[in-house]
Short mmCIF file of C-alpha atoms in Angstrom, two decimals:
data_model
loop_
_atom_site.label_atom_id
_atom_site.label_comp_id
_atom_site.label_asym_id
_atom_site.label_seq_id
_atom_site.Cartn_x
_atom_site.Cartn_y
_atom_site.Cartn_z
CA UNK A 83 -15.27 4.57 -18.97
CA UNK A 84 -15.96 5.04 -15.33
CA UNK A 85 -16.84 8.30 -14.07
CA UNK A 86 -14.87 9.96 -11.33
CA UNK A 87 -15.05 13.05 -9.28
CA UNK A 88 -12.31 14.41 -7.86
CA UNK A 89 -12.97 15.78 -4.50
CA UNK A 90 -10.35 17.63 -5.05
CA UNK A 91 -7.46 18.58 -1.52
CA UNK A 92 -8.25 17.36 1.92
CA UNK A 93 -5.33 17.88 3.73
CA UNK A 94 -2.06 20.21 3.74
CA UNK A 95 0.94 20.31 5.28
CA UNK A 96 1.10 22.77 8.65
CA UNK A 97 3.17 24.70 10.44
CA UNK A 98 3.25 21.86 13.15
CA UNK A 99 7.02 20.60 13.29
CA UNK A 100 6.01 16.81 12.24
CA UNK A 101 4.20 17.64 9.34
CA UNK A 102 6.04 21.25 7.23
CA UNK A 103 7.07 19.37 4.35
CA UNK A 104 3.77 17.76 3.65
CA UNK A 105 1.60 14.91 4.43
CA UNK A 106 -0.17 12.46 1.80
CA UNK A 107 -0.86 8.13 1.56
CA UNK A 108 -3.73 7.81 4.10
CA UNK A 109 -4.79 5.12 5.90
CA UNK A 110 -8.80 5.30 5.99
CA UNK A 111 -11.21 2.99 8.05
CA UNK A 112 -14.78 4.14 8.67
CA UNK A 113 -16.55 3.97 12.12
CA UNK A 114 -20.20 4.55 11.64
CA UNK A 115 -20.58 7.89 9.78
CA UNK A 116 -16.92 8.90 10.90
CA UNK A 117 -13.62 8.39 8.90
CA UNK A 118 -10.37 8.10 10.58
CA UNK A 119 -7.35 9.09 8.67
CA UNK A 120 -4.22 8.21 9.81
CA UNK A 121 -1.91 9.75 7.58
CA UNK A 122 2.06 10.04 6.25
CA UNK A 123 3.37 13.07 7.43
CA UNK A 124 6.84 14.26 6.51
CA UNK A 125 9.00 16.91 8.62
CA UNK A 126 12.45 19.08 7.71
CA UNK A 127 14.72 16.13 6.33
CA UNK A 128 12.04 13.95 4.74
CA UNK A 129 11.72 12.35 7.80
CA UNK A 130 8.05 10.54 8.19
CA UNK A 131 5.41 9.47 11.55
CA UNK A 132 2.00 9.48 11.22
CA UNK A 133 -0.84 11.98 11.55
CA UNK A 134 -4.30 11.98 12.31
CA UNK A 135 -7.53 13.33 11.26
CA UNK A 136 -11.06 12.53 11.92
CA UNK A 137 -13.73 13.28 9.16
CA UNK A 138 -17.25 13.65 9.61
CA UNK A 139 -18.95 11.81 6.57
CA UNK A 140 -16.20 11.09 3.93
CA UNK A 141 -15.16 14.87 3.16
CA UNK A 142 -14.94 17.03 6.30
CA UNK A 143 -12.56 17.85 8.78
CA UNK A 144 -14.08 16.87 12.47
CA UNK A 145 -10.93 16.95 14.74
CA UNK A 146 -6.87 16.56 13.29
CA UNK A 147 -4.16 16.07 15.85
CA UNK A 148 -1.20 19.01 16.53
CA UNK A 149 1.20 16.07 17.14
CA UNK A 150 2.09 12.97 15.27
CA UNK A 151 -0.08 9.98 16.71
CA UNK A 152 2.91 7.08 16.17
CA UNK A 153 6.28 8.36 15.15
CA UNK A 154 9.68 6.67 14.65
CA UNK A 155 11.14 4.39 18.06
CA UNK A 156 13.32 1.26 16.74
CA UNK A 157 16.55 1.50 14.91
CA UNK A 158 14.71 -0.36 11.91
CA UNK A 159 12.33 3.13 11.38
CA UNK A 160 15.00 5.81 12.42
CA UNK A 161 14.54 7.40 9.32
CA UNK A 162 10.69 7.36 9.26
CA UNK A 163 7.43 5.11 9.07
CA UNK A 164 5.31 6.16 5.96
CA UNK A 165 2.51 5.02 4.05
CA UNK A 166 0.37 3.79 6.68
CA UNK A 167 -2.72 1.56 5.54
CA UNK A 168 -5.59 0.14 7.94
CA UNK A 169 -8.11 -2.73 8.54
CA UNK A 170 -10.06 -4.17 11.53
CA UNK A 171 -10.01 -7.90 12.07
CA UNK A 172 -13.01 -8.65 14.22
CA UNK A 173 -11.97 -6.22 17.65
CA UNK A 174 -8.66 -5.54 16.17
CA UNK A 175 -6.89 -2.60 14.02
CA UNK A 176 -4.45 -3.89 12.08
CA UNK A 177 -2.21 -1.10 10.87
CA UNK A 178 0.45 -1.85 8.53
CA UNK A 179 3.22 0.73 6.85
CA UNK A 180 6.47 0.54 5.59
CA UNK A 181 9.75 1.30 8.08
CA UNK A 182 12.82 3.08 6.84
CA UNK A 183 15.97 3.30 8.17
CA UNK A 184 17.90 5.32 5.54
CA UNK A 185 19.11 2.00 3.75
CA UNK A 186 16.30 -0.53 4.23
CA UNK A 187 12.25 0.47 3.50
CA UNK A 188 10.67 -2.50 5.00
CA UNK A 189 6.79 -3.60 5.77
CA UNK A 190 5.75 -3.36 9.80
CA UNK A 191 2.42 -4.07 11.77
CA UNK A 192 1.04 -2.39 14.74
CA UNK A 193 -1.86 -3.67 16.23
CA UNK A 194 -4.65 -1.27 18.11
CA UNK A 195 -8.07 -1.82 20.00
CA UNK A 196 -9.02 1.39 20.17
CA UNK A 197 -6.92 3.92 17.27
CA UNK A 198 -5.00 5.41 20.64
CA UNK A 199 -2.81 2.79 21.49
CA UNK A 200 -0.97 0.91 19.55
CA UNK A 201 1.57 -2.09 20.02
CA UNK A 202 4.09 -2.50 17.68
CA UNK A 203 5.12 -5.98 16.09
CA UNK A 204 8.07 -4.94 13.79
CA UNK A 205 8.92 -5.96 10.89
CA UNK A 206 6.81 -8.95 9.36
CA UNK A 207 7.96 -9.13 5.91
CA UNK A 208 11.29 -11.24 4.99
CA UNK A 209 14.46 -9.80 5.29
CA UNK A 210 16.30 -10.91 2.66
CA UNK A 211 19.56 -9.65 0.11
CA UNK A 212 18.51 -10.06 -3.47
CA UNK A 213 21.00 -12.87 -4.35
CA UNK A 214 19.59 -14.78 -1.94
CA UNK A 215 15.79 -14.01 -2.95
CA UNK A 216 16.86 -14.79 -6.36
CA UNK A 217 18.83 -18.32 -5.64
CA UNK A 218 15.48 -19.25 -3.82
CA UNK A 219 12.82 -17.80 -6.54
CA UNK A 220 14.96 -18.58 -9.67
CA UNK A 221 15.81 -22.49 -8.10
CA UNK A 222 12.20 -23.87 -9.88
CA UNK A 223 11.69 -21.50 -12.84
CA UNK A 224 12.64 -18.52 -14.29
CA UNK A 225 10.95 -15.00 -12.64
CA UNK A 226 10.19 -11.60 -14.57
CA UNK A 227 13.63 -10.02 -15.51
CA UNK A 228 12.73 -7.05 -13.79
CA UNK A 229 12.98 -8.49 -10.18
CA UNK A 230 17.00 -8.00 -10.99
CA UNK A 231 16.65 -4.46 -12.33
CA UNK A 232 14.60 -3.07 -9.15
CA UNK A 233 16.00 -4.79 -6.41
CA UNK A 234 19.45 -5.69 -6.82
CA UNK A 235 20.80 -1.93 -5.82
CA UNK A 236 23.14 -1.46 -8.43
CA UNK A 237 24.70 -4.48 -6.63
CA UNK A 238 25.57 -2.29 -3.69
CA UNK A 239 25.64 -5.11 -1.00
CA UNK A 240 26.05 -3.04 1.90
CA UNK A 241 25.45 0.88 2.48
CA UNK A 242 26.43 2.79 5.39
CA UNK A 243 27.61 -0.62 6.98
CA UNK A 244 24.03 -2.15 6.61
CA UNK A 245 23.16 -5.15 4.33
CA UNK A 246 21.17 -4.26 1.24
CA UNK A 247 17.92 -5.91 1.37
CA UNK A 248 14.99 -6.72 -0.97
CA UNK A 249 12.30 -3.49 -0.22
CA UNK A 250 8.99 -4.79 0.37
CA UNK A 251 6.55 -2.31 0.60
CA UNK A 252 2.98 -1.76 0.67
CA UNK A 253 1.69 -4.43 2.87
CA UNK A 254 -1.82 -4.72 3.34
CA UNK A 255 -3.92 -7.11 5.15
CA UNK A 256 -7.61 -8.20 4.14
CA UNK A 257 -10.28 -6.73 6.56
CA UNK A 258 -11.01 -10.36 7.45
CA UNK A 259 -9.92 -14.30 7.51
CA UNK A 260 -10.20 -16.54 4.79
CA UNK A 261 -10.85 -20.11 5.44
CA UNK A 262 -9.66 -18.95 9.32
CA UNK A 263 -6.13 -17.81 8.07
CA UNK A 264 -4.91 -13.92 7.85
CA UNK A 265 -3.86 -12.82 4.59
CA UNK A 266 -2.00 -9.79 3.57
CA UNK A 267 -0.51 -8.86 0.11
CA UNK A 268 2.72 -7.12 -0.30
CA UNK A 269 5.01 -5.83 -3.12
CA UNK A 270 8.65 -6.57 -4.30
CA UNK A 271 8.53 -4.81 -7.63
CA UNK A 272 7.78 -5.06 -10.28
CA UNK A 273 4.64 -7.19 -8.43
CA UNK A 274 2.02 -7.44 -5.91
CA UNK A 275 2.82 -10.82 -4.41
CA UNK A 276 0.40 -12.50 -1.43
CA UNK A 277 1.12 -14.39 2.13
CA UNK A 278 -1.55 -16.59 3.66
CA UNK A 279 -0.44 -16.76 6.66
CA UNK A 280 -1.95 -18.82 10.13
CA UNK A 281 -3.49 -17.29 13.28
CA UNK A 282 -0.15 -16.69 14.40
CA UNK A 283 1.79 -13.95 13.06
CA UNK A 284 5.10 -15.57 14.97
CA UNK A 285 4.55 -18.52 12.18
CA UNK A 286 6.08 -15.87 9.77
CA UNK A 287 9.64 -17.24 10.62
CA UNK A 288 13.12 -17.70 8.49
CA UNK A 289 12.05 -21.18 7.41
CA UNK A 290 8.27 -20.04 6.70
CA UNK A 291 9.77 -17.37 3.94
CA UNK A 292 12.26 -20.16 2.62
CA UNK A 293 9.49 -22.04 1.73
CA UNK A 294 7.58 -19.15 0.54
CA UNK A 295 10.38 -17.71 -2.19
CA UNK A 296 10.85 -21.62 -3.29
CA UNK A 297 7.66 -21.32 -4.66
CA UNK A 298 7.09 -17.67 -5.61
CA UNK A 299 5.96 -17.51 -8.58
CA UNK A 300 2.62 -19.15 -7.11
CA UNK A 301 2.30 -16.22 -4.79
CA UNK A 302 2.03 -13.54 -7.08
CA UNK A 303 -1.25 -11.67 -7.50
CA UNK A 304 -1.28 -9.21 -10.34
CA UNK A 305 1.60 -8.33 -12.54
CA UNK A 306 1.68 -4.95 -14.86
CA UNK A 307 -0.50 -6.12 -18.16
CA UNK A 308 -1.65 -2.54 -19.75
CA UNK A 309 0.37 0.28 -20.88
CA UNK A 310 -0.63 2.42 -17.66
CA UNK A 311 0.98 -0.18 -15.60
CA UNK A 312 4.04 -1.55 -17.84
CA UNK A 313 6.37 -0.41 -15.37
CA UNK A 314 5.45 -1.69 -12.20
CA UNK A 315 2.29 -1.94 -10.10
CA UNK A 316 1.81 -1.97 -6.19
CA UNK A 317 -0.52 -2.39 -3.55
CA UNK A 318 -3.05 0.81 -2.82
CA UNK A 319 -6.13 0.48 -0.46
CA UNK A 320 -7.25 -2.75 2.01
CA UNK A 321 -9.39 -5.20 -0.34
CA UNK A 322 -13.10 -4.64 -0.05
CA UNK A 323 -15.40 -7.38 -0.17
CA UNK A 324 -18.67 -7.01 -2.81
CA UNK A 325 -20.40 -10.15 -4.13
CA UNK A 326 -18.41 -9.89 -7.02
CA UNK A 327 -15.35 -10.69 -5.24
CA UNK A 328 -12.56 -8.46 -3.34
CA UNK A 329 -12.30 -5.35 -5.20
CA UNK A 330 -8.82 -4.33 -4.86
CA UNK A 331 -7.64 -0.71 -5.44
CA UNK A 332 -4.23 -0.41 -6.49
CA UNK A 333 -1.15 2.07 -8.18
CA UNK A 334 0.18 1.45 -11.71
CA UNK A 335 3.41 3.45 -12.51
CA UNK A 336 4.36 4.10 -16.03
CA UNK A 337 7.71 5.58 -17.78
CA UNK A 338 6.85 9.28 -19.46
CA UNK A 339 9.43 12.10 -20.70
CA UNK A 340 8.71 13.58 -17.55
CA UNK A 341 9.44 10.48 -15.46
CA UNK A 342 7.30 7.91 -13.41
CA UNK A 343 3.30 8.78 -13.49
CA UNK A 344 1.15 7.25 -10.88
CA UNK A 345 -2.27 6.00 -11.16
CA UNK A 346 -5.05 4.82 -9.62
CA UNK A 347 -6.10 1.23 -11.01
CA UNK A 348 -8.80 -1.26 -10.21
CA UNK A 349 -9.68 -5.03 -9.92
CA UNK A 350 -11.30 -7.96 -8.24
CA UNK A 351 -10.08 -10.95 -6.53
CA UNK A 352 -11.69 -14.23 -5.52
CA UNK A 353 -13.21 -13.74 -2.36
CA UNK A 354 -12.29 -17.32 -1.12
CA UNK A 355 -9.08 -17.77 -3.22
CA UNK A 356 -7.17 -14.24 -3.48
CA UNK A 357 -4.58 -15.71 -5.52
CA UNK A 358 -7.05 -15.53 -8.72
CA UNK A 359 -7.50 -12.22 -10.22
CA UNK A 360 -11.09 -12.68 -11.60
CA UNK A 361 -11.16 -8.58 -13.64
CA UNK A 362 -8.94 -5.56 -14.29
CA UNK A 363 -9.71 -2.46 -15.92
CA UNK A 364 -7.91 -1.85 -18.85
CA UNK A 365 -7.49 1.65 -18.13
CA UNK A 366 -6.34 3.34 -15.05
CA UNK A 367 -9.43 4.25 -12.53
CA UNK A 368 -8.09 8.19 -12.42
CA UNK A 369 -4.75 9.93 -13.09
CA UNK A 370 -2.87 13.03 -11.96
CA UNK A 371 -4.85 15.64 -14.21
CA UNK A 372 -4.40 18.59 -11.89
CA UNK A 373 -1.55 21.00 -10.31
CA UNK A 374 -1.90 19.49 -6.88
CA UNK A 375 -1.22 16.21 -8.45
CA UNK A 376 1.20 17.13 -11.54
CA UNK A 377 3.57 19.24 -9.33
CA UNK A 378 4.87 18.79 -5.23
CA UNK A 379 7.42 16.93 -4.02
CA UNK A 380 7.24 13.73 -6.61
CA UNK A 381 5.58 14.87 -9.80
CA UNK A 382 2.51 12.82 -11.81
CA UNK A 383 1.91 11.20 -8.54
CA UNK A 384 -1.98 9.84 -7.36
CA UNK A 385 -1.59 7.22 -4.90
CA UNK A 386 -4.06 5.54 -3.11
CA UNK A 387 -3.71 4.23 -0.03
CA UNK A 388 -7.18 4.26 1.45
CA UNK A 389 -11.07 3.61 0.81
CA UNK A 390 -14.54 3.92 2.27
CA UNK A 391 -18.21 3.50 0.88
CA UNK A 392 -20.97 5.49 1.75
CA UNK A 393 -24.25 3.98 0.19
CA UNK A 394 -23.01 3.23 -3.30
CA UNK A 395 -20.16 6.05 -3.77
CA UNK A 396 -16.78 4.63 -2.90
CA UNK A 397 -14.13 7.36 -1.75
CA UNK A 398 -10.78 6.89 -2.58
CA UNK A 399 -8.09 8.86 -0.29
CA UNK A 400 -5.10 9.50 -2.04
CA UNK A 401 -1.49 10.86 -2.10
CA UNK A 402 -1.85 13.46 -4.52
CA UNK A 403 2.45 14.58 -6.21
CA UNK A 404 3.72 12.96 -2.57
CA UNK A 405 3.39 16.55 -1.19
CA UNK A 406 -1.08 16.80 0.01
CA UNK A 407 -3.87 14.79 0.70
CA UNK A 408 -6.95 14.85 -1.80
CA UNK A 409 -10.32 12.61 -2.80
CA UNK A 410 -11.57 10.75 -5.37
CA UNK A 411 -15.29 9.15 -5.46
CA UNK A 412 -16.77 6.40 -7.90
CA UNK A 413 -20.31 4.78 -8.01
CA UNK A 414 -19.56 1.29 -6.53
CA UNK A 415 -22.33 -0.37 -8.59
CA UNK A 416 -20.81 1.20 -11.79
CA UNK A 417 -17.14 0.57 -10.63
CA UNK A 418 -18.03 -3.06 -10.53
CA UNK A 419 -19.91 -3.65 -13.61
CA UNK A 420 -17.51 -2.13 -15.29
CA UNK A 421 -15.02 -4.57 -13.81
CA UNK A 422 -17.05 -7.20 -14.64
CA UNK A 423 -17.43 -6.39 -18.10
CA UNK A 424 -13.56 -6.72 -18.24
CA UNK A 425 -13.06 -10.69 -17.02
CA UNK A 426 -9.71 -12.21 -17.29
#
């Protein structure tokens, strides 16, 4: 088993009107010996923008903003943008995080040079109603049953006059191209699925995710093997690249008495074909094991959402019961011996 210390709380919730009903699932990218947080933060009404913090070193608290850094403008995120995660792309930040509208939670990119402006490129993930997802990804094989149970809403087609779609959350782009192409994974649950896309983000078109769905069960990643995970699994932190391949950093949710638990989970992808998951742990990386993660505003909830290395510890930022921000650190070294004692 892998030892882990949990850092324990970072961040709170404040008096500051943007963020008084809590703030958790951090973006992280390090600058030098700097960490930049960039943050969910939820105000009266569960509606979410984004914070920011800067840490000195992985633990402590440089600089945090009194207002929210990028908060809700289009139609598409009138109800919030939450769970922000970040990577830079040779001179570029590529921040990613999921928009919601009060019927539709769907995955959007904004693009910085310098973490103080950003330009926003909308939604980039397909917009899609399950029946037609599923005439596409059922036409050359059969998919897991649960795509039906999580995404069909109850067969709701429309809510407050909107179309239903699929949710795709958690979209995360690799820190750099692969063979000159951007790649990012995403979720529809119950799996993490991945796009390779071109240089061109425009290339992401109608007919690019027709194509795509006829042929989804090629794109998917990881599906939920061990009992920690039987539910459904999702993306967590930006892939980091080792020699051992792309460790990847994800959430595995499980069914208890007391509802969903959330966990922290670990494994490595090819570094030059993503698509092949080389090791998993068979165990979950860490679990909720203390009040700050066993009781807030979702119960039994650690997700991560962001990681940094410092020498050979690896810090893993967290959402910690969707209500604070908290810390977990690893030894990289061990992390990935361990992984590699676990091959698929």
């Amino acid at each position: 088993m892998i030892k882990v210390i949990k850092e324990g709380i970072l961040l709170q919730k404040t008096n500051h009107p943007f963020e008084n009903e809590g703030v958790l699932n951090p973006a992280a990218i390090k600058d030098g010996g700097f960490v930049h947080l960039l943050y969910r933060a939820v105000r009266d009404g569960n509606h979410s923008s984004i914070g920011y913090c800067k840490l000195k070193g992985p633990l402590f608290i440089e600089t945090r903003n009194e207002e929210a850094l990028l908060s809700p403008e289009f139609d598409y995120e009138s109800q919030g943008i939450e769970d922000p995660r970040i990577v830079k792309i040779e001179d570029t930040y590529y921040l990613t995080f999921t928009a919601y509208d009060g019927v539709n939670a769907l995955g959007c990119l904004a693009t910085s040079k310098d973490l103080i402006h950003f330009e926003r490129k909308g939604i980039i993930v397909p917009q899609i109603t399950y029946e037609e997802f599923n005439a596409l990804a059922a036409s050359k094989g059969m998919i897991n049953d649960k795509y039906f149970r999580y995404n069909q809403h109850d067969r709701i087609p429309k809510k407050e006059g909107e179309t239903m779609l699929i949710w795709d959350k958690n979209l995360i782009f690799f820190p750099r191209k692969i063979n000159g192409k951007l790649l990012f994974l995403h979720r529809i649950r119950p799996e993490i699925q991945l796009v390779v896309a071109t240089e061109k983000l425009t290339d992401l078109t109608p007919q690019f995710w027709r194509e795509y769905f006829l042929h989804f069960n090629e794109y998917i990643v990881l599906q939920p093997k061990y009992k920690h995970e039987v539910s459904y699994i999702g993306g967590g932190c930006p892939p980091i690249e080792t020699a051992f391949g792309w460790l990847l950093i994800y959430h595995g949710v499980h069914d208890s008495l007391e509802g969903y638990v959330y966990a922290a989970c670990a494994a490595l992808l090819d570094l030059e074909n993503p698509q092949k998951e080389l090791a998993r742990l068979p165990y979950p990386l860490f679990v909720p094991e203390f009040h700050w993660e066993l009781k807030g505003e979702v119960n039994n909830v650690c997700f991560p959402t962001g990681a940094v290395v410092f020498e050979d510890t690896l810090y893993i930022y967290y959402g910690a019961a969707d209500e604070r921000i908290a810390c977990a650190s690893t030894s990289l070294s061990a992390l990935l011996a361990e992984l590699m004692l676990n091959k698929i």
